[in-house]
Short mmCIF file of C-alpha atoms and ligand atoms in Angstrom, two decimals:
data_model
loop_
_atom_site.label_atom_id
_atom_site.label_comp_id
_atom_site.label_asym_id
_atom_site.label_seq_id
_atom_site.Cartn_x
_atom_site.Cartn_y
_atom_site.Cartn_z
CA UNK A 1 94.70 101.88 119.28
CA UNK A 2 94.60 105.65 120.29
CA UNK A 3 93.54 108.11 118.03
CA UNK A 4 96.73 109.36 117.99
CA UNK A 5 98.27 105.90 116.47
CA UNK A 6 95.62 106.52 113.51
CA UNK A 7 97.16 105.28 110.36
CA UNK A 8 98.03 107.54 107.38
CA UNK A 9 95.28 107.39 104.86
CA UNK A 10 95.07 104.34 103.11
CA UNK A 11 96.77 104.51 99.46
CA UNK A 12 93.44 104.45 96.49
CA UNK A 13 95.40 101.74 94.87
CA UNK A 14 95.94 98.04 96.01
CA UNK A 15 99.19 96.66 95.67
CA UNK A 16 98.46 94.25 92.94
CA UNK A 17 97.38 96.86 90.76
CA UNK A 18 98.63 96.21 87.52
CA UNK A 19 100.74 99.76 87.17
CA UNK A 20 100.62 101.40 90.04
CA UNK A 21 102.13 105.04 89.60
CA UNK A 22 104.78 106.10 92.69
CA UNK A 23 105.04 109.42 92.77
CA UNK A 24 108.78 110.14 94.08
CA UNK A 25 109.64 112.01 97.18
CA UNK A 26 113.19 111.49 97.82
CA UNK A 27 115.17 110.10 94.39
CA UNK A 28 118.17 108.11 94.36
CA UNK A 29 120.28 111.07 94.49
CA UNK A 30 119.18 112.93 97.14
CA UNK A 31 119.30 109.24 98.97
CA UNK A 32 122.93 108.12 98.43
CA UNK A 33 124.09 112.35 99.64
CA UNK A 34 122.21 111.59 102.79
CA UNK A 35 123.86 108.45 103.33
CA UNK A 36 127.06 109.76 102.94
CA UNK A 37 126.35 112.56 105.54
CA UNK A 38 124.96 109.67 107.77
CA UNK A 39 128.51 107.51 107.11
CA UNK A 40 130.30 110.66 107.88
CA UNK A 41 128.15 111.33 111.43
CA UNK A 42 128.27 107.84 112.57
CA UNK A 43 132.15 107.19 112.31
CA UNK A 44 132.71 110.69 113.95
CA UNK A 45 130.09 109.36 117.14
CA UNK A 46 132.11 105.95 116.95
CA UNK A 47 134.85 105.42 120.17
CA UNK A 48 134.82 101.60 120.77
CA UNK A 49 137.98 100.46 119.00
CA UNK A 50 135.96 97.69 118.18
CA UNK A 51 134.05 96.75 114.89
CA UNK A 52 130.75 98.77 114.58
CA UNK A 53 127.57 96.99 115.21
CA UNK A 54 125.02 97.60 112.27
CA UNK A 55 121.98 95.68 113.37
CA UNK A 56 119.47 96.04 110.28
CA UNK A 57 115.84 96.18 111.04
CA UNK A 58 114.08 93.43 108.70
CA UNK A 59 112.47 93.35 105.79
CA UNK A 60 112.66 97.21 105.05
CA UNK A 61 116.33 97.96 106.23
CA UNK A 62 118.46 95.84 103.69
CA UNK A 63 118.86 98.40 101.01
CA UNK A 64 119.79 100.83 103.63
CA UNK A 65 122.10 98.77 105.80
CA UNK A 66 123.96 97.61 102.56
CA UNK A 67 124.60 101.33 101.16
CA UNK A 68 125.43 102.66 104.91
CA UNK A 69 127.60 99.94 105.71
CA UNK A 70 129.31 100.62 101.92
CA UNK A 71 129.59 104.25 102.92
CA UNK A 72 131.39 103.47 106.31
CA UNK A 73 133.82 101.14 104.66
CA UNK A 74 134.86 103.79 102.82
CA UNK A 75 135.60 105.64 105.82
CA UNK A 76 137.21 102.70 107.27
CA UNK A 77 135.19 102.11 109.64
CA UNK A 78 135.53 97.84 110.92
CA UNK A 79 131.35 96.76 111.09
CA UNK A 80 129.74 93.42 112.39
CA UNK A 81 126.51 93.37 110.17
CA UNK A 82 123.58 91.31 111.60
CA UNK A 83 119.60 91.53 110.72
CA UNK A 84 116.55 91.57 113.42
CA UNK A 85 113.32 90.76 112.20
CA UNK A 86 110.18 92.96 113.68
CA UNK A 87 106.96 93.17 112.03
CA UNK A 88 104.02 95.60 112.97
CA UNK A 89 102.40 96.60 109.81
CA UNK A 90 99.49 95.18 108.03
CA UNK A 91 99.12 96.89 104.76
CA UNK A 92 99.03 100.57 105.41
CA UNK A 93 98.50 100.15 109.02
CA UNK A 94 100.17 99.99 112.47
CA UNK A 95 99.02 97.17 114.54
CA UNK A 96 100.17 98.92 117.25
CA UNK A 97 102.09 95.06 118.93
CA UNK A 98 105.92 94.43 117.60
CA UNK A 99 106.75 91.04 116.38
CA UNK A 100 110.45 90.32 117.03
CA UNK A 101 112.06 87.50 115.33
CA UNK A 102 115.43 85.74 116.43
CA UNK A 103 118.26 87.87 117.95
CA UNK A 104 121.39 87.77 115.89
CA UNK A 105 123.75 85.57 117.04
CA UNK A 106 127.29 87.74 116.70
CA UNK A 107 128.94 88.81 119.67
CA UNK A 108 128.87 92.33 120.01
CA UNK A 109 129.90 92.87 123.73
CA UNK A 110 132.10 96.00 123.60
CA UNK A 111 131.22 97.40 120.24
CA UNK A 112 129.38 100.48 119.53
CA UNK A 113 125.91 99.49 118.06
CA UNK A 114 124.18 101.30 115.21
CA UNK A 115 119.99 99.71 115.03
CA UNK A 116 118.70 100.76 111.26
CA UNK A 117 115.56 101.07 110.76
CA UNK A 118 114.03 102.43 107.24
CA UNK A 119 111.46 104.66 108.89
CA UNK A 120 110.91 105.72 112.74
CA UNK A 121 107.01 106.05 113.01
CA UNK A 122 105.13 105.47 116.48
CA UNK A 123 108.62 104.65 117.40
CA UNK A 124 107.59 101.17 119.01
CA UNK A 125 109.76 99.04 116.72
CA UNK A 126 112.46 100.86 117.41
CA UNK A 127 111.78 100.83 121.01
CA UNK A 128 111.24 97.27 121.25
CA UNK A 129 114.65 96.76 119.04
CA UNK A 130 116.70 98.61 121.20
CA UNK A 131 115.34 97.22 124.25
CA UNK A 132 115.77 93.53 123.32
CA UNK A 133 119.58 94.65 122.67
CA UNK A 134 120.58 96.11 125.80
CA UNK A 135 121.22 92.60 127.27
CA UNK A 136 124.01 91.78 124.60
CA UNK A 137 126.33 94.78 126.39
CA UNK A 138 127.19 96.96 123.70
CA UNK A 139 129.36 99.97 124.57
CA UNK A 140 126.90 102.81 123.44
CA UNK A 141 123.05 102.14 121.50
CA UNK A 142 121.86 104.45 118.75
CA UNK A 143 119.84 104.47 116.10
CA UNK A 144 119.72 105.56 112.70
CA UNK A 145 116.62 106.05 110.23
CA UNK A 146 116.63 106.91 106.70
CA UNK A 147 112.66 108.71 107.42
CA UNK A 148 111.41 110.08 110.44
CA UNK A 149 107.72 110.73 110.53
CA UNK A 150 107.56 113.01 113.31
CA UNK A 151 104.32 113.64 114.34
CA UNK A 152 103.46 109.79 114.64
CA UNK A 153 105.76 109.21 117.80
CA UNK A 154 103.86 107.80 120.47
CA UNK A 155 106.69 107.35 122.99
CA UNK A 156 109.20 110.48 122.45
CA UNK A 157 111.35 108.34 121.07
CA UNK A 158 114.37 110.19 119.14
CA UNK A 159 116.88 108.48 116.39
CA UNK A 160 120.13 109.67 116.83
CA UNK A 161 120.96 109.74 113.09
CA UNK A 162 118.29 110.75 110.84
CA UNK A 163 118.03 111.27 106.55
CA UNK A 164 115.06 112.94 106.35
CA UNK A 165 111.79 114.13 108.03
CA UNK A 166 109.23 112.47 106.25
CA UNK A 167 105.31 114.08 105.60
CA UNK A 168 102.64 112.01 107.39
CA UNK A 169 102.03 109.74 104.08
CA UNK A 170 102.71 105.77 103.61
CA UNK A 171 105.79 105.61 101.48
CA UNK A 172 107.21 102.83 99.70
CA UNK A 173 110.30 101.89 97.68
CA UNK A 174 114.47 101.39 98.71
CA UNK A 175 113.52 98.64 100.99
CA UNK A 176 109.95 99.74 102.15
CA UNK A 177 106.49 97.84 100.88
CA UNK A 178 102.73 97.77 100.22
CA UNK A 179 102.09 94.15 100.77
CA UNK A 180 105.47 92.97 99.60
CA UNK A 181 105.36 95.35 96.49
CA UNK A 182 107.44 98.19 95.39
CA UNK A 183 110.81 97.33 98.02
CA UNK A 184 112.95 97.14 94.51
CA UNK A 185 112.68 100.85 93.92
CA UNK A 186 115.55 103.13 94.08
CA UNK A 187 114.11 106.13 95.02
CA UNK A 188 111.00 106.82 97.91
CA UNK A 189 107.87 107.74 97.03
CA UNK A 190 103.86 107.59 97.86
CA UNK A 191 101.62 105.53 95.43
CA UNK A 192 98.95 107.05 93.43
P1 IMP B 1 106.88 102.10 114.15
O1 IMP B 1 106.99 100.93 115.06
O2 IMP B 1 105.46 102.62 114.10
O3 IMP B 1 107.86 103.21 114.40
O4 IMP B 1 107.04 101.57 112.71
C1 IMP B 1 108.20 101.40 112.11
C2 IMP B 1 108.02 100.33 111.02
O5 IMP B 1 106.75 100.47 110.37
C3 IMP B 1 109.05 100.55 109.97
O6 IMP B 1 110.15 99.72 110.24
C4 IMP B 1 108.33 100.13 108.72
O7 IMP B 1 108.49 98.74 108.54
C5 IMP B 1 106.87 100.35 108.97
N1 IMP B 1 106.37 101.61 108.37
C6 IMP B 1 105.99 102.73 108.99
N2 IMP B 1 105.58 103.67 108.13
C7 IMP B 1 105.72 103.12 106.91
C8 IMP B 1 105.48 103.61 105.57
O8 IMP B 1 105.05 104.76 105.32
N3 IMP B 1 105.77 102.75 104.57
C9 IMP B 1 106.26 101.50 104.77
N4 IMP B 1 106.50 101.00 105.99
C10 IMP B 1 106.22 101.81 107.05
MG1 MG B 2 110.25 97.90 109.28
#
């Protein structure tokens, strides 16, 4: 790993810890405006008259793939919904390697394609995501992450759609973990 890959500092807490205190950084609120905004940019980018490819990016994505996709149904916008699982955390730390699991297995030759992602760090599980889709001929790839950590990026990699710029801190809650812990939260925040 390069220095530059360096993880954020480690959280003084484990994950078991019996009560844990997350201090919140983006709350509910502030989360379901920003996915509204999102809705509203990604069925304005949309111009395949075909359903709308939301390929969730698992474990961390499903609370944000199932309010997005909510939020572009309400705009009527038609969506194929599919998962891809890529792993390359341990704890608080990037391994630096991305562990892809299965690619879905729904057509989406023709269709615009929307990758989500809970948080664009290094930006090497995006990269690898996007890569491994490019076979399946979608119209147009982009991506769209609820946090950007910008200074982490390690390949220039940009999201197309973004909710917020996130501080160079390991965050947890709405879909992202410590271990497994703290993914049932419905707000974002760092733990204490
Ligand atoms: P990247 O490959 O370094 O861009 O990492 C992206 C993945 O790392 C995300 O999909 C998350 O699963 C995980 N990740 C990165 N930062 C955090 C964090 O602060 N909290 C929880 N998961 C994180
Ligand atoms: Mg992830």
């Amino acid at each position: 790993m390069t220095s530059k890959s360096a993880s954020p500092p480690a959280p003084e807490v484990s994950a078991r810890a019996s009560a844990p205190k997350v201090e919140a950084l983006f709350s509910s609120a502030e989360i379901a405006s920003r996915i509204d905004a999102l809705a509203d940019a990604i069925a304005a980018w949309r111009t395949s008259k075909e359903p709308l490819a939301l390929i969730g990016v698992l474990r961390g994505a499903v609370p944000f793939v199932a309010d997005l996709a909510r939020a572009l149904h309400a705009r009527k916008v038609p969506l194929l919904i599919d998962y891809v699982s890529a792993e390359s955390y341990k704890g608080t730390a990037s391994t630096g390697q991305v562990a892809l699991g299965a690619p879905p297995t729904i057509s989406v030759a023709g269709c615009d394609m929307v990758i989500v992602d809970d948080i664009l760090d290094t930006g090497l599980t995006l990269a690898a995501v996007k890569d491994s889709f490019e076979r399946t001929m979608p119209a147009r790839i982009a991506s769209c992450v609820l946090l950007d950590k910008t200074t982490r990026r390690l390949n220039g990699l940009e999201a197309e759609f973004v909710g917020f710029e996130c501080p160079d801190v390991f965050v947890v809650g709405y879909g992202m973990d410590l271990d497994g812990r703290f993914r049932e939260l419905p707000f974002i925040g760092t733990v204490r």
